[in-house]
XYZ file of C-alpha atoms in Angstrom:
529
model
C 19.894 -11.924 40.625
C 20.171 -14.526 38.269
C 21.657 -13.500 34.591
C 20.655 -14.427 31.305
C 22.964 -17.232 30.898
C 21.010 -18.480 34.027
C 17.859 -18.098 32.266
C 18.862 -20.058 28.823
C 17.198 -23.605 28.853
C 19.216 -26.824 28.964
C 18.377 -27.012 25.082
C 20.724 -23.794 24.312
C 23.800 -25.547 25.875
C 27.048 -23.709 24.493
C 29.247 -25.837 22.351
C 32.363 -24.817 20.265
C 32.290 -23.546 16.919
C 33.739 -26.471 15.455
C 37.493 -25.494 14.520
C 41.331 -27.211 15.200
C 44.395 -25.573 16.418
C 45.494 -25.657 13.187
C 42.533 -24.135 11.514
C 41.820 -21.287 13.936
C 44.582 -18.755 12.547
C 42.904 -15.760 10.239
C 44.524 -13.438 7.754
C 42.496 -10.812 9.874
C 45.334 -9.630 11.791
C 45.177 -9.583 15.372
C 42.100 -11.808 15.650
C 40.195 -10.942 19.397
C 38.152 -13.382 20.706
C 36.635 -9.740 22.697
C 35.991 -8.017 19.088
C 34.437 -9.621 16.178
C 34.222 -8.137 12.732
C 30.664 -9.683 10.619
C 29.441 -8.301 7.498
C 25.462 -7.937 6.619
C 23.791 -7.772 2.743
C 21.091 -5.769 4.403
C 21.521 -2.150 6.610
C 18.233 -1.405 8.637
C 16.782 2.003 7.959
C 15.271 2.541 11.144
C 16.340 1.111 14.724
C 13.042 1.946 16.572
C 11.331 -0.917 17.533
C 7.763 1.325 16.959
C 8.657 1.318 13.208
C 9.203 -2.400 12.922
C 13.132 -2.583 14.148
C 13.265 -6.528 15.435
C 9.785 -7.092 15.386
C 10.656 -10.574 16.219
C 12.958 -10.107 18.665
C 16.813 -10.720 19.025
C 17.499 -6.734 18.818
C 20.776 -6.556 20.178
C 19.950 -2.895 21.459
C 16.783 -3.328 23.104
C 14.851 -6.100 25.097
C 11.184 -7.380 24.868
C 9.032 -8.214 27.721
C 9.941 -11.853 26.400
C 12.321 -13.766 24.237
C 12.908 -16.345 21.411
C 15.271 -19.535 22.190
C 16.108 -21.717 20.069
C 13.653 -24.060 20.184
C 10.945 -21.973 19.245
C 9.940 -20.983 22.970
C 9.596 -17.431 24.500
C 11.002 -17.217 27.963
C 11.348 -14.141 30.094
C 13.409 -11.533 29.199
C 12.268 -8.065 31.094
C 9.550 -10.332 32.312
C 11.125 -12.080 35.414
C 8.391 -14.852 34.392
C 5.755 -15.822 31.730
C 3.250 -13.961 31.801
C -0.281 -14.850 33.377
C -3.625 -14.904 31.470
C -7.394 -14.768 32.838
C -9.329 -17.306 31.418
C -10.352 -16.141 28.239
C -7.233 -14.753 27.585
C -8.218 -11.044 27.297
C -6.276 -9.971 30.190
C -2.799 -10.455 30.683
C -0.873 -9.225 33.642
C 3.639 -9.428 33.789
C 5.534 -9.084 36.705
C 8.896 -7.019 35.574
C 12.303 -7.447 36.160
C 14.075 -5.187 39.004
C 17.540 -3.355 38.497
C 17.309 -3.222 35.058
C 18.362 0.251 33.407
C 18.412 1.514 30.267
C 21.621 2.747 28.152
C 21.551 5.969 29.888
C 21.160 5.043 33.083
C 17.459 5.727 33.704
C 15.910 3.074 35.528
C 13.322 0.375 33.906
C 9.712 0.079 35.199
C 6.195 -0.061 34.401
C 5.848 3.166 32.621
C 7.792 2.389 30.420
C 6.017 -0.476 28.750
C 3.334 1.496 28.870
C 4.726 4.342 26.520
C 5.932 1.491 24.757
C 2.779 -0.399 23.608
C 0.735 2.613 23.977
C 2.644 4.744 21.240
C 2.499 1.060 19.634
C -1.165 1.889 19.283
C -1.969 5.867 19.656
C -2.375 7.248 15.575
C -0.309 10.288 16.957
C 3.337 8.516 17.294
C 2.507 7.053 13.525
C 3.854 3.647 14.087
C 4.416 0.702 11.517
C 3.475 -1.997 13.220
C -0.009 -0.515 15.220
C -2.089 -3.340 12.738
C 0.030 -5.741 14.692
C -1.554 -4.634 17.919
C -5.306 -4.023 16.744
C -6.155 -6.932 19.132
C -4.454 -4.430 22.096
C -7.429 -1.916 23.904
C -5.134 -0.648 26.764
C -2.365 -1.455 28.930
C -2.295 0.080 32.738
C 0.631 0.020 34.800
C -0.465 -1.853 38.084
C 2.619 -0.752 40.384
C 5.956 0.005 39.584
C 6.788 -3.247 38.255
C 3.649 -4.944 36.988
C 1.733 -4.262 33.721
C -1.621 -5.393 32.781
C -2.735 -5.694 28.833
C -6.292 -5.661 27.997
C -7.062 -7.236 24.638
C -10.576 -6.719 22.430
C -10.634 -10.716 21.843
C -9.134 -13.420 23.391
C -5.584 -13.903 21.650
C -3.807 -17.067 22.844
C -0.947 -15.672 20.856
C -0.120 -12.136 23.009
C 2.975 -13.561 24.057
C 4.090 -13.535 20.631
C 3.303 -9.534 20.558
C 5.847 -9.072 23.956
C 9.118 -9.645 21.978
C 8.999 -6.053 20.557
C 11.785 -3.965 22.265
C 10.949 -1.551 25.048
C 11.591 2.026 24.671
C 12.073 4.650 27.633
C 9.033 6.602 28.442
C 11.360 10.036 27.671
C 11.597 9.127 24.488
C 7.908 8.555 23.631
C 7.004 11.876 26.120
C 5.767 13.665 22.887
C 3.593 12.007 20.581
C 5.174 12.379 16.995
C 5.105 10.767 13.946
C 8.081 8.186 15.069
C 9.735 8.783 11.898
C 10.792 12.121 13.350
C 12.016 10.331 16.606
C 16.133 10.297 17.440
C 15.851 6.772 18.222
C 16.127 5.961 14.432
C 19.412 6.595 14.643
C 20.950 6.341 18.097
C 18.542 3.808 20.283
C 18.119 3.926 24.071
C 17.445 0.509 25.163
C 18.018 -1.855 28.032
C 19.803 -4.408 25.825
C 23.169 -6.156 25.751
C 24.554 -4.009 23.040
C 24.718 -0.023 22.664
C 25.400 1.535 19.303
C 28.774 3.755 19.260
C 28.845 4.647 15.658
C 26.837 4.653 12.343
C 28.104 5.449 9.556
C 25.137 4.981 6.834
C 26.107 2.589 3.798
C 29.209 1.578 5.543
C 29.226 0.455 9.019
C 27.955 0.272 12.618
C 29.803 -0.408 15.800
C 27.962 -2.113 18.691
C 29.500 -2.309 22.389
C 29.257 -4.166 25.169
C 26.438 -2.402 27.969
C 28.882 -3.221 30.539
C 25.391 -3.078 32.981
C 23.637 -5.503 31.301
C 20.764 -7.182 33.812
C 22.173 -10.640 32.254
C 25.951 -9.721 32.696
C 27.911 -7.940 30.260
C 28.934 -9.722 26.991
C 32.222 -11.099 26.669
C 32.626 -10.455 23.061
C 32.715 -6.535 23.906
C 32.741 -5.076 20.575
C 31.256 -5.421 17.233
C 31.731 -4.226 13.829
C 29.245 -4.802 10.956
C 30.384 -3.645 7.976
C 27.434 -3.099 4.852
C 27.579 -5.002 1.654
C 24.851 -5.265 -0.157
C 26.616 -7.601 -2.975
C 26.335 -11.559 -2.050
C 29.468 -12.022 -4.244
C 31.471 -9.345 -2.885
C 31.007 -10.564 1.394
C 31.913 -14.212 -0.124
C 35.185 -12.579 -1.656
C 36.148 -10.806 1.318
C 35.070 -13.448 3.763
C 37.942 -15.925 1.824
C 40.457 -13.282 1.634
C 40.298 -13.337 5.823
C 38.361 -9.990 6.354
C 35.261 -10.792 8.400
C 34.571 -13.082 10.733
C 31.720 -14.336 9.728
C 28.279 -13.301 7.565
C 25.110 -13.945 6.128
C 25.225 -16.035 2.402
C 23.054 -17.770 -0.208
C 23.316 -21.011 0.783
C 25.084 -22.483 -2.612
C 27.501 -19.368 -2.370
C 28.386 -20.245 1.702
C 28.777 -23.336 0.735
C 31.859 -22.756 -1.565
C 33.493 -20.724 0.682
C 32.797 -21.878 4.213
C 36.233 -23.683 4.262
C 38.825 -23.557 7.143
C 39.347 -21.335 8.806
C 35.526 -20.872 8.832
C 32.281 -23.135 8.414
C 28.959 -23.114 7.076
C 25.465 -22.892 9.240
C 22.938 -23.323 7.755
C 19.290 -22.809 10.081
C 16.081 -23.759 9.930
C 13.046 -21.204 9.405
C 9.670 -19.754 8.862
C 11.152 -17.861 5.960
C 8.764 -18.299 2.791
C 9.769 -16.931 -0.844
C 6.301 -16.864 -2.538
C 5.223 -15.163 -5.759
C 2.577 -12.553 -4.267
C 0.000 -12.145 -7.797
C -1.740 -8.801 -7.483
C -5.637 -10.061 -7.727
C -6.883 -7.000 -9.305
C -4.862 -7.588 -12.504
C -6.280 -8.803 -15.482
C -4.382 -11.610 -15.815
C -3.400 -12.911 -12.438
C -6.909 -12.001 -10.623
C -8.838 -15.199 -12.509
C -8.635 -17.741 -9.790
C -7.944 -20.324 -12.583
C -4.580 -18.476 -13.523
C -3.224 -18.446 -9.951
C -4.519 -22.559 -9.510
C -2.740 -23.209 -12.481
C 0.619 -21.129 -11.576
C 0.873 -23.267 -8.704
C 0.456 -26.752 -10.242
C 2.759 -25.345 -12.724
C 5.890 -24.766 -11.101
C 8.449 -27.114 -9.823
C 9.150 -26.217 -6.028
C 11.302 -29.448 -5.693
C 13.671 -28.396 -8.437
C 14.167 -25.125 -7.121
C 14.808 -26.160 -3.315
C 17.448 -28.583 -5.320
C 19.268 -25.816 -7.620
C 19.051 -22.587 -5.939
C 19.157 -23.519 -2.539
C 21.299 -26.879 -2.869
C 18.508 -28.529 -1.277
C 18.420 -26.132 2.214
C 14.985 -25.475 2.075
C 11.468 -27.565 2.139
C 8.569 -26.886 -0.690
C 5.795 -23.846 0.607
C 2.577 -24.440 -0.719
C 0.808 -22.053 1.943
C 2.484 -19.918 4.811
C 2.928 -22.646 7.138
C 5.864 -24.941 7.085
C 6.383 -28.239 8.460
C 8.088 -27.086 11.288
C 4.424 -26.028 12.800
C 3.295 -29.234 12.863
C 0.752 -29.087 15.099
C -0.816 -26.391 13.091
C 0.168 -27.330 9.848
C -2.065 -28.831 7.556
C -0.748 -31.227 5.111
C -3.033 -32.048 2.732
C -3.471 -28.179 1.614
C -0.501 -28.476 -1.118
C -0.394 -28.717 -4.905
C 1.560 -31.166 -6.683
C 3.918 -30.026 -9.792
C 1.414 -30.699 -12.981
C 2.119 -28.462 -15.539
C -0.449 -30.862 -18.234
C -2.990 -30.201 -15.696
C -2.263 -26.674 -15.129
C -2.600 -26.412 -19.331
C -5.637 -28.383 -19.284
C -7.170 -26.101 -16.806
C -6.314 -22.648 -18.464
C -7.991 -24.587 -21.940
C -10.887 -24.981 -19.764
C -11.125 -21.766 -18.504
C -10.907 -20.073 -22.012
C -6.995 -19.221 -21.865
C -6.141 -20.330 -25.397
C -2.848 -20.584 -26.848
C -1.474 -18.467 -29.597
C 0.952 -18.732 -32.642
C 4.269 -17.488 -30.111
C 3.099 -19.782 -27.181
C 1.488 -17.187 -24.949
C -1.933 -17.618 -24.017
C -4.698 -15.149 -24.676
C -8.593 -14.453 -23.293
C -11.106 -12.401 -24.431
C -7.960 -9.992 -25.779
C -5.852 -10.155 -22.679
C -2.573 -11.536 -23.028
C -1.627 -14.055 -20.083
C 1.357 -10.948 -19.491
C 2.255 -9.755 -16.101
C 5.750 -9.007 -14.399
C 7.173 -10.044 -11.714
C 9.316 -7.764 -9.222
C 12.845 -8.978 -6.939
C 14.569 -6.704 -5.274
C 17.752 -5.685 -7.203
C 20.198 -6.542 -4.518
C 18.891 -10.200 -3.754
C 20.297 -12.524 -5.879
C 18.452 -15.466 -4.194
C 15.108 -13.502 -4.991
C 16.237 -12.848 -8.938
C 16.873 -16.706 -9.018
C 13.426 -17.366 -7.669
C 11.665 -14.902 -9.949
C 13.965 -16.467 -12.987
C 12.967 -20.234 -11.885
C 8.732 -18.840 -11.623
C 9.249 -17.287 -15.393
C 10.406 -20.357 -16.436
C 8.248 -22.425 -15.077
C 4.995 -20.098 -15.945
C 6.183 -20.100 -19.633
C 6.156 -23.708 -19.906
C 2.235 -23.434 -19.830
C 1.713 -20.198 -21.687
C 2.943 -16.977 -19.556
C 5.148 -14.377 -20.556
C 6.200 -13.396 -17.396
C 8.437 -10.042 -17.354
C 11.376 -9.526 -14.607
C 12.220 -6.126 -13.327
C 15.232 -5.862 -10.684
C 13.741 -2.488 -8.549
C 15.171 -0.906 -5.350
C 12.679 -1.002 -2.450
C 11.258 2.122 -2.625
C 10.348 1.267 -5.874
C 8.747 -2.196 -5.043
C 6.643 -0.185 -2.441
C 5.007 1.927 -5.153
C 4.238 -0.455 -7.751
C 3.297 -3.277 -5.292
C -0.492 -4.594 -5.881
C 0.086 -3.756 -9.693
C 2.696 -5.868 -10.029
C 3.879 -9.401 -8.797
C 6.850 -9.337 -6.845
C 8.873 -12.226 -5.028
C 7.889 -11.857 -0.746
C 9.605 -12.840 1.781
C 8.550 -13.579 5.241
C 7.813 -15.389 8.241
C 7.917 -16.085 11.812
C 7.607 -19.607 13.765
C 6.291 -17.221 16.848
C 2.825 -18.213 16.023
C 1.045 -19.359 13.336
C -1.342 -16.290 13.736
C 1.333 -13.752 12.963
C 2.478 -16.256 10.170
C -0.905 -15.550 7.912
C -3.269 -13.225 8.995
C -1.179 -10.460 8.052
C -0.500 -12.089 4.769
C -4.032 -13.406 4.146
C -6.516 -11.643 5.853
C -8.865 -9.387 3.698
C -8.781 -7.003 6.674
C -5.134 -6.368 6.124
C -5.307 -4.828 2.962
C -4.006 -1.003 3.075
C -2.724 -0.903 6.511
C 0.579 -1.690 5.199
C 2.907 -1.842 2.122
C 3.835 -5.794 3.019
C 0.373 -6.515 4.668
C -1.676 -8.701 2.392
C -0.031 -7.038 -0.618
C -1.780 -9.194 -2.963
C -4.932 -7.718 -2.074
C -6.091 -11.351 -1.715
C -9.702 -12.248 -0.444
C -11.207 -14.869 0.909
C -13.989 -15.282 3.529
C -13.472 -18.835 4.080
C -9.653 -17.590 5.015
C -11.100 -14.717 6.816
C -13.245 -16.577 8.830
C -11.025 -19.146 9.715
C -8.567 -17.130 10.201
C -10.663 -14.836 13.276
C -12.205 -17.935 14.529
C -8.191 -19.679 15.041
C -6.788 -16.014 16.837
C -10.109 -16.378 19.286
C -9.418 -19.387 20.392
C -7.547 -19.924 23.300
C -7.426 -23.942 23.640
C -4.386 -25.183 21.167
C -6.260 -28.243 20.034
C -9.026 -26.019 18.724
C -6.863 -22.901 17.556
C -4.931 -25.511 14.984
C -8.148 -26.947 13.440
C -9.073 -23.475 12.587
C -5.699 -23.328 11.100
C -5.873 -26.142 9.135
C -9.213 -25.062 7.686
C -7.232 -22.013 6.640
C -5.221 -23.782 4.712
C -7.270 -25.512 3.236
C -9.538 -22.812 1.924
C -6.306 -21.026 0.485
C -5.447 -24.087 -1.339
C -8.671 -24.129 -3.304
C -8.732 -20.829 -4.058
C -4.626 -19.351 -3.830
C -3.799 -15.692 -3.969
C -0.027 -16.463 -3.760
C 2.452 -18.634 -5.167
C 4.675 -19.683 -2.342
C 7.376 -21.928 -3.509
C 9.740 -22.707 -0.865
C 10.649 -22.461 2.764
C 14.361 -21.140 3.000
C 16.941 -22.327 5.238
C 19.217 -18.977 6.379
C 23.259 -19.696 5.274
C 25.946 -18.894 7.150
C 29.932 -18.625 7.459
C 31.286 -18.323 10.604
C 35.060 -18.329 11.454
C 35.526 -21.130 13.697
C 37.548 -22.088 17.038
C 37.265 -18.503 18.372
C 34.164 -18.724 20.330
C 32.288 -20.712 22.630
C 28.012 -20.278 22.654
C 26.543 -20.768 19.619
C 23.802 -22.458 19.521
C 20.750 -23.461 16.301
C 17.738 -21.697 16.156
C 14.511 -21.747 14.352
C 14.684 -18.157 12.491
C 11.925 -15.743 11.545
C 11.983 -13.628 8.015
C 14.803 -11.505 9.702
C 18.366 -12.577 9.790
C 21.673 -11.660 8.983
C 24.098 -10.327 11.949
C 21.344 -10.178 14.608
C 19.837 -13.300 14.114
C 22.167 -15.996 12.375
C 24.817 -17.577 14.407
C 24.667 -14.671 16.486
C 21.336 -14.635 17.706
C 22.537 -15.294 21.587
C 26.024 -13.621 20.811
C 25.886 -11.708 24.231
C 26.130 -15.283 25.739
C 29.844 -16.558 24.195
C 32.776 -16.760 25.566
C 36.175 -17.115 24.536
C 37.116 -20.746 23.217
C 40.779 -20.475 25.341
């Protein structure tokens, strides 16, 4: 059988992590090229794929039907090869892989894709991501090792839905609200990894799944260690501790210096101002035209990022280019942005702030209290939106706060995925979205030119077609925004070099940290000597 490493296209080939003789030494003592020790800002509070646990793949505990490489591609993963379409796209049948088995030794087949994608969808099991799958009406096992999916439309994007890990049918036997389910906390899978120990707000250990279908990692254990604090993993990463982690990029610049370096990858990543439409203020179309003329998306790419990202104006970056429309932007024009609020009745008082009808041009604008990057972004907008009459309001809150208060308040989103350019904005954009999900269309934006465009481009199968519905997306948000997106955000990274062999650049989605990052395809090094 041929193993992952096998399977990895010519694009992926393994080169060192760059590093001398003389600069591979670490004050971690007894430095394994077997063992790794990473540190993460963010600790997942689920592992179960059915609650949104690597929705976008690279889940080091379970595998999808496909994969993401690094060049943006989905190749087989539990698939042994891509999967077939009819013509219209509606029905799409995937041969499995043989001799796989899961962490505890049951055996992989059919059935259990079928639990899989049919808990995905069934009310009962209570998943997160079932709006994901609305375009999903069944999926049949058609032997032991070939499923069929029958979609309600055609969706030239379902390969982009077969990343999501596979569970084992015995875990899914009951159908439960799945955040009730044991696989929260210890996960069965068939990936490379299987998690020894978590120990909540402190650490996890993965290890090697010595029967791995692609052969059994090298690097045979790892240790994340949780720290929320950007400062404190750049302090501990230059006094030698961990061997690599995730970093704003300013901040992993300063201290990606021998014995480690600094990474920095592309994404789909957007930070974006998300402006509750049913507020007073930023509901008038006018207000949310002018916010975006108004800020300065070059200045912030320059200093908060130290220029490792690319300007957002909707949620589709360059990288898409052949769905990407470029003409749907707004240039920084904070006279015109003034000129239009005059227009519109938005009159300036004696302290600066504008005023209508007796509403004060007042809102505030949520980060998360743990993300510096996102309080620098939210500090930058305020800024910016004062400089044409706002008062704009910050409030650092913890998640669970955000959740509650999102839709009355702005907050800075992040998000993304270069899977498709369907998964990209409908979620984020489509009216239909709206209460299926704390992050989905949060805004409460609406638009039936958007929504239109936007069910006409997931219908279509041929590409050609599929990206001028796209564009005309894009363009229709840009006349009439519900967001402010501001940049596209390249993910930062220190790495302790000369150790390993295998790392390779990849395009990331939203998520990152210690799954993604450097060590998207760490199953795949190898030992530099």
């Amino acid at each position: 059988m041929l193993n992952r490493r096998t399977l990895m296209t010519s694009s992926l080939a393994a080169f060192a992590l760059a590093g001398t003789a003389c600069s591979a030494p670490s004050n971690r003592s007894g430095t394994d090229p077997g063992s790794m020790l990473l540190a993460d800002g963010y600790e997942p509070s689920s592992l179960n794929p059915l609650l949104g646990y690597a929705r976008y793949g690279a889940a080091k505990f379970y595998d999808g039907l496909l994969a993401f490489d690094g060049n943006g591609e989905l190749h087989p993963a539990l698939a042994v090869e891509q999967p077939t379409p009819d013509e219209q796209a509606r029905t799409w049948t995937v041969r499995l892989r043989r001799g796989v088995t899961f962490h505890d030794g049951a055996p992989f087949d059919a059935h259990d894709v079928v639990a899989t994608y049919r808990a995905a969808i069934d009310p009962d099991y209570a998943s997160t991501i079932s709006s994901d799958l609305s375009m999903l009406d069944e999926v049949e096992a058609v032997d032991e090792h070939t499923v069929r999916f029958a979609l309600n439309i055609p969706y030239a994007a379902w390969p982009s839905r077969m990343v999501m890990g596979i569970l084992p049918r015995s875990a899914l036997s009951e159908p439960v609200p799945q955040d009730r389910s044991p696989i929260n906390t210890a996960p069965v899978g068939t990936g490379p990894y299987r998690l020894t120990e978590w120990r909540q707000g402190e650490r996890m250990i993965w290890k090697a799944n010595e029967n791995y279908w692609g052969g059994a990692p090298a690097v045979g254990k790892i240790t994340v260690v949780f720290a929320t604090d950007d400062n404190t993993r750049a302090q501990r990463v230059q006094a030698g501790e961990f061997d690599g982690t995730v970093l704003p990029p300013r901040l992993a610049e300063q201290v990606g210096t021998a014995p480690y370096r600094t990474i920095h990858h592309d994404t789909a990543d957007y930070r974006a101002i998300a402006l509750p439409n049913d507020q007073p203020v930023t509901g008038d179309p006018v207000v949310r035209k002018a916010l975006n003329l108004a800020v300065n998306r070059s200045a912030m790419i320059s200093s908060l990022l130290g220029g490792h990202g690319t300007p957002a104006h909707t949620p589709v970056p360059e990288s898409m280019d052949t769905y990407h429309e470029p003409a749907a932007r707004f240039d920084f024009d904070q006279q015109r942005a003034r000129r239009m609020l005059d227009e519109a009745g938005w009159r300036t008082g004696a302290d600066g702030v504008r005023h209508k009808d007796g509403t004060e041009a007042r809102f505030t604008v949520m980060y998360f209290a743990d993300d510096t990057l996102r309080k620098q972004f939210a500090q930058a907008f305020a800024s910016d939106a004062g400089k044409v009459g706002f008062r704009v309001e910050l409030a650092g809150v913890q998640r669970s706060e955000a959740a509650e208060r999102i839709g009355t308040d702005a907050i800075v989103l992040g998000g993304g995925s270069p899977l498709d350019p369907d998964i990209q904005m409908y979620s984020a954009l489509h009216s239909s979205m709206i209460g299926t999900g704390t992050y989905k269309n949060p805004a409460k934006y609406r638009n039936s030119r958007v929504d239109s465009a936007l069910d006409a481009g997931r219908r279509t199968v041929e590409t050609a077609e599929r990206a001028r519905h796209y564009k005309e997306a894009q363009r229709a948000y840009a006349e009439d925004p519900g967001l402010v997106y501001l940049a596209f955000i390249q993910h930062s990274y220190v790495v302790r070099s000369g150790i390993w062999n295998g790392y390779a650049s990849v395009v990331e989605p939203h998520t990152h940290g210690t799954t993604w990052g450097p060590w998207w395809n760490v199953e795949d090094w190898t030992p530099a000597n």
